[in-house]
Amino acid sequence: MTDALDIALIQTRTPATAPAGLAHVEPLIRQAAAGGAQLILTPEGTNFLEQRRALRDAALSGEGADPAVLGLQALAAELGVWLLVGSVIVRSGVADDPRAANRSLLIDPGGAITARYDKLHVFDVDLPNGETYRESASIRPGEAAAVADTPWGGLGLTICYDLRFPHLHRALAKAGANLIAVPAAFTRPTGEAHWETLLRARAIETSAFILAPAQGGTHEDGRQTWGRSLVVGPWGEVIARLDHDEPGVLHARLDLSSVERARASVPALRHDRDFDLSL
Ligand SMILES: O=C(O)CNC(=O)[C@H](CS)NC(=O)CCC(=O)C(=O)O
């Protein structure tokens, strides 16, 4: 295992009103691979993004039959890269629950899916500007966290709103993650107020790299997402950022040995104490 890892984050704007093909990500993934990225990460909603989605049975496939998933598997194999598909909206496959899963997939350079994670925390939120989200109406939350094996160590999987739950990230780090993916489709107001601060806080708390590819810009249905894809190092330092909401590729070279250095220096991950909360 060498200490250098070349990654790339894909920032895109998934079509909002219909199941997407790959036109909004494939050229960017090819560009990332041509630029030397070994691990490429895409945002939440890579195959489908629709704010006011009704239960869209007709539009949804299971993971094994989703055209975007199959296309991304073929692309990873053709390019010989690891691909973390931030999320796809697919049939959950759970009987008696018509809701979909909001699922991250890790695809290896042979095109095989080696890890998956269903978003644990769904976004049921009323923002001060009147934007309202009820993700639980269409998405069945997952039950389990996941740390995926990669040639570069453990990759903790999270999705978007999960960013607000620090104990999940600490648990991932304690379970062996030195990289944590935070693929997102953040709202504009919460992105502006919270995105970079929360990402840097999670990096500092876990002494892990935080890799956050985002949706960005104004979507067809008028929904706006906060781009500004970000790579943060284990000391909380910003390694690379896109300072806009347009589609693009963000390259970064990670020095993996910096995780151990940060953890040796401030071992807070090992300093948890049990405490009493009685008054
Ligand atoms: O809707 C889709 O198709 C894809 N999923 C999303 O966009 C999700 C659920 S609506 N968005 C978030 O979790 C935003 C979190 C956020 O913005 C915050 O925590 O502030």
XYZ file of C-alpha atoms and ligand atoms in Angstrom:
299
model
C 0.000 0.000 0.000
C 1.497 3.277 -1.057
C 0.726 6.475 0.773
C -0.508 8.477 -2.215
C -4.011 8.216 -3.573
C -5.285 10.216 -6.528
C -9.001 10.864 -6.285
C -11.545 12.910 -8.195
C -14.945 14.196 -7.153
C -17.626 14.625 -9.796
C -19.897 17.632 -9.381
C -22.985 17.398 -11.551
C -26.630 18.369 -11.969
C -28.681 15.245 -12.409
C -31.771 15.802 -14.551
C -34.693 16.296 -12.176
C -37.772 15.226 -13.994
C -36.999 11.808 -15.431
C -34.764 8.858 -14.727
C -31.389 9.965 -15.960
C -29.091 8.240 -18.386
C -25.395 8.831 -17.869
C -24.894 11.908 -20.051
C -24.582 14.170 -17.001
C -21.762 12.122 -15.431
C -20.078 9.898 -18.005
C -17.949 12.588 -19.701
C -16.879 13.878 -16.286
C -15.925 10.387 -15.071
C -13.899 9.867 -18.260
C -12.186 13.202 -17.697
C -11.404 12.225 -14.088
C -9.878 8.901 -15.140
C -7.867 10.562 -17.907
C -6.526 12.918 -15.253
C -5.159 9.973 -13.283
C -7.807 9.434 -10.618
C -7.758 5.948 -9.081
C -10.935 6.485 -7.058
C -13.783 8.600 -8.471
C -16.789 9.698 -6.418
C -20.178 10.933 -7.647
C -22.898 12.800 -5.671
C -26.174 11.758 -4.134
C -28.857 11.167 -6.741
C -26.485 10.076 -9.501
C -29.257 8.273 -11.411
C -32.288 10.281 -10.387
C -33.059 13.502 -8.586
C -36.512 14.755 -8.010
C -37.541 16.842 -5.066
C -41.277 16.292 -5.025
C -41.171 12.710 -6.047
C -44.332 10.753 -5.697
C -43.813 7.045 -5.324
C -42.561 6.413 -8.795
C -42.840 2.689 -9.108
C -42.916 2.782 -12.861
C -39.680 4.710 -13.095
C -37.649 2.689 -10.664
C -35.585 -0.428 -11.178
C -33.950 -2.673 -8.662
C -30.221 -2.203 -8.204
C -29.361 -5.141 -10.455
C -31.485 -3.849 -13.333
C -30.995 -0.095 -13.089
C -29.586 1.134 -16.419
C -27.448 3.787 -14.745
C -25.953 1.267 -12.296
C -25.198 -1.176 -15.099
C -23.692 1.625 -17.161
C -21.503 2.787 -14.279
C -20.287 -0.771 -13.660
C -19.293 -1.067 -17.320
C -17.600 2.332 -17.196
C -15.555 1.480 -14.085
C -14.409 -1.741 -15.752
C -13.539 -0.003 -19.019
C -11.553 2.726 -17.260
C -10.051 0.440 -14.613
C -11.004 2.703 -11.717
C -12.758 2.405 -8.367
C -16.075 4.226 -8.466
C -18.055 5.320 -5.432
C -21.529 6.047 -6.742
C -22.698 8.509 -4.094
C -26.229 7.333 -4.399
C -28.759 5.868 -6.727
C -32.491 5.790 -6.122
C -33.545 2.178 -6.642
C -36.297 -0.162 -5.550
C -35.571 -1.204 -2.005
C -36.701 -4.743 -2.658
C -38.403 -4.850 0.723
C -41.808 -6.484 0.560
C -44.753 -4.410 1.787
C -42.824 -1.150 1.522
C -43.200 0.623 -1.807
C -40.557 3.194 -0.959
C -37.189 3.305 -2.708
C -33.702 3.029 -1.248
C -31.252 5.933 -1.452
C -28.152 3.742 -1.869
C -24.389 4.213 -2.204
C -22.501 1.628 -4.238
C -18.776 0.962 -4.391
C -17.721 -0.495 -7.751
C -14.283 -2.060 -8.206
C -12.108 -1.819 -11.354
C -13.540 -5.130 -12.510
C -17.016 -3.594 -12.524
C -18.265 -5.539 -9.496
C -20.267 -3.937 -6.697
C -18.242 -4.615 -3.551
C -20.148 -2.573 -0.968
C -23.486 -0.849 -0.554
C -25.083 1.434 1.984
C -28.676 2.699 2.331
C -28.993 6.260 3.693
C -29.731 6.037 7.409
C -30.998 9.547 8.119
C -33.697 10.812 5.783
C -34.286 14.506 5.263
C -37.630 15.491 6.811
C -37.045 19.186 7.267
C -38.848 22.535 7.029
C -36.464 25.340 6.194
C -36.988 28.967 7.251
C -37.349 30.016 3.583
C -40.375 27.731 3.145
C -38.598 24.826 1.457
C -40.067 21.594 2.798
C -38.648 18.087 2.449
C -40.237 14.779 3.428
C -37.703 12.262 2.185
C -39.227 9.571 4.403
C -42.339 9.606 2.213
C -40.435 8.089 -0.690
C -37.233 6.673 0.795
C -37.019 3.752 3.179
C -34.125 4.465 5.573
C -31.377 1.892 5.870
C -30.604 -0.058 9.030
C -26.826 -0.513 8.900
C -23.670 1.535 8.558
C -20.878 0.372 6.256
C -17.110 0.629 5.975
C -15.982 -0.611 2.557
C -12.598 -2.230 1.963
C -10.410 -0.520 -0.612
C -6.698 -0.866 -1.493
C -6.239 2.358 0.492
C -7.979 1.298 3.678
C -11.513 1.609 4.973
C -13.970 3.898 3.181
C -16.887 4.914 5.397
C -20.134 5.415 3.511
C -22.589 8.207 4.319
C -25.103 10.223 2.283
C -25.943 13.931 2.519
C -28.108 14.580 5.624
C -26.082 11.887 7.456
C -23.444 14.632 7.680
C -25.352 16.085 10.632
C -24.914 12.975 12.803
C -21.385 13.080 14.224
C -21.643 9.772 16.089
C -22.114 7.940 12.772
C -18.826 9.331 11.496
C -16.989 8.504 14.713
C -18.352 4.980 14.564
C -17.129 4.636 10.980
C -13.671 5.889 11.941
C -13.504 3.533 14.921
C -14.522 0.692 12.614
C -11.524 1.380 10.375
C -12.455 4.185 8.010
C -9.609 6.518 7.062
C -11.678 7.902 4.206
C -15.328 8.966 4.552
C -17.550 9.722 1.571
C -20.243 12.400 1.932
C -22.027 12.524 -1.426
C -24.664 15.233 -1.291
C -27.489 17.232 -2.803
C -27.509 19.941 -0.152
C -30.060 22.718 -0.203
C -28.791 26.167 -1.038
C -29.612 27.829 2.315
C -28.223 24.996 4.450
C -25.256 24.637 2.145
C -24.381 28.269 2.489
C -24.738 28.204 6.281
C -23.429 24.726 7.206
C -21.774 22.691 4.408
C -18.087 23.501 4.730
C -18.161 23.897 8.507
C -19.801 20.506 9.072
C -17.482 18.756 6.606
C -14.404 20.201 8.291
C -15.767 19.344 11.739
C -16.367 15.695 10.734
C -12.802 15.528 9.374
C -11.353 16.913 12.591
C -13.489 14.666 14.812
C -12.549 11.507 12.910
C -9.018 12.380 11.739
C -10.150 10.970 8.406
C -10.312 12.356 4.882
C -13.786 13.658 4.028
C -14.658 13.354 0.340
C -17.792 15.330 -0.536
C -19.000 15.363 -4.159
C -22.122 17.481 -4.628
C -25.016 18.235 -6.897
C -25.009 21.918 -7.788
C -27.051 24.655 -9.380
C -30.646 25.138 -10.495
C -32.386 21.930 -11.521
C -35.183 21.621 -14.075
C -37.892 21.672 -11.406
C -36.490 24.878 -9.917
C -34.812 23.191 -6.991
C -31.421 24.650 -6.167
C -28.540 22.664 -4.743
C -25.303 23.847 -3.177
C -22.314 22.616 -5.171
C -18.899 23.496 -3.737
C -17.615 19.909 -3.706
C -14.911 19.588 -1.092
C -11.969 17.417 -0.057
C -10.873 17.837 3.568
C -7.782 16.312 5.191
C -7.619 14.606 8.593
C -6.383 17.760 10.316
C -9.451 19.643 9.040
C -7.599 21.412 6.264
C -9.297 22.026 2.933
C -7.254 20.148 0.334
C -9.372 21.026 -2.682
C -12.666 22.748 -3.387
C -14.827 23.777 -6.282
C -15.890 27.342 -5.568
C -18.988 27.196 -7.776
C -22.148 25.171 -8.492
C -21.399 24.188 -12.098
C -20.634 20.639 -13.211
C -16.943 19.832 -12.973
C -14.173 17.509 -11.807
C -12.179 18.119 -8.635
C -8.849 16.292 -8.472
C -6.857 15.785 -5.279
C -3.808 13.760 -4.218
C -4.186 12.397 -0.707
C -1.235 11.592 1.570
C -2.761 8.658 3.440
C -0.071 8.664 6.126
C -1.480 11.947 7.410
C -4.370 10.036 9.021
C -2.050 8.206 11.403
C -0.151 11.400 12.156
C -3.344 13.252 13.059
C -4.584 10.378 15.234
C -1.237 10.005 16.997
C -1.117 13.692 17.718
C -4.681 14.157 19.026
C -6.064 10.716 19.953
C -9.572 11.952 20.763
C -11.109 8.980 18.973
C -9.668 6.804 21.758
C -10.551 9.150 24.605
C -14.298 8.611 24.874
C -15.551 8.323 28.436
C -18.769 7.013 29.808
C -20.558 9.691 31.736
C -23.542 10.276 33.883
C -26.155 12.732 32.695
C -28.265 12.815 35.828
C -28.696 16.213 37.433
O -34.089 14.115 -3.520
C -33.299 13.375 -4.121
O -33.561 12.848 -5.194
C -31.956 13.104 -3.529
N -31.930 13.341 -2.128
C -31.786 14.539 -1.579
O -31.684 15.551 -2.246
C -31.735 14.579 -0.080
C -33.104 14.308 0.458
S -34.337 15.462 -0.075
N -31.214 15.826 0.368
C -30.639 15.976 1.556
O -30.449 15.041 2.332
C -30.189 17.407 1.857
C -29.568 17.581 3.222
C -29.335 19.002 3.503
O -29.419 19.864 2.643
C -28.960 19.411 4.859
O -28.701 18.544 5.741
O -28.917 20.617 5.092
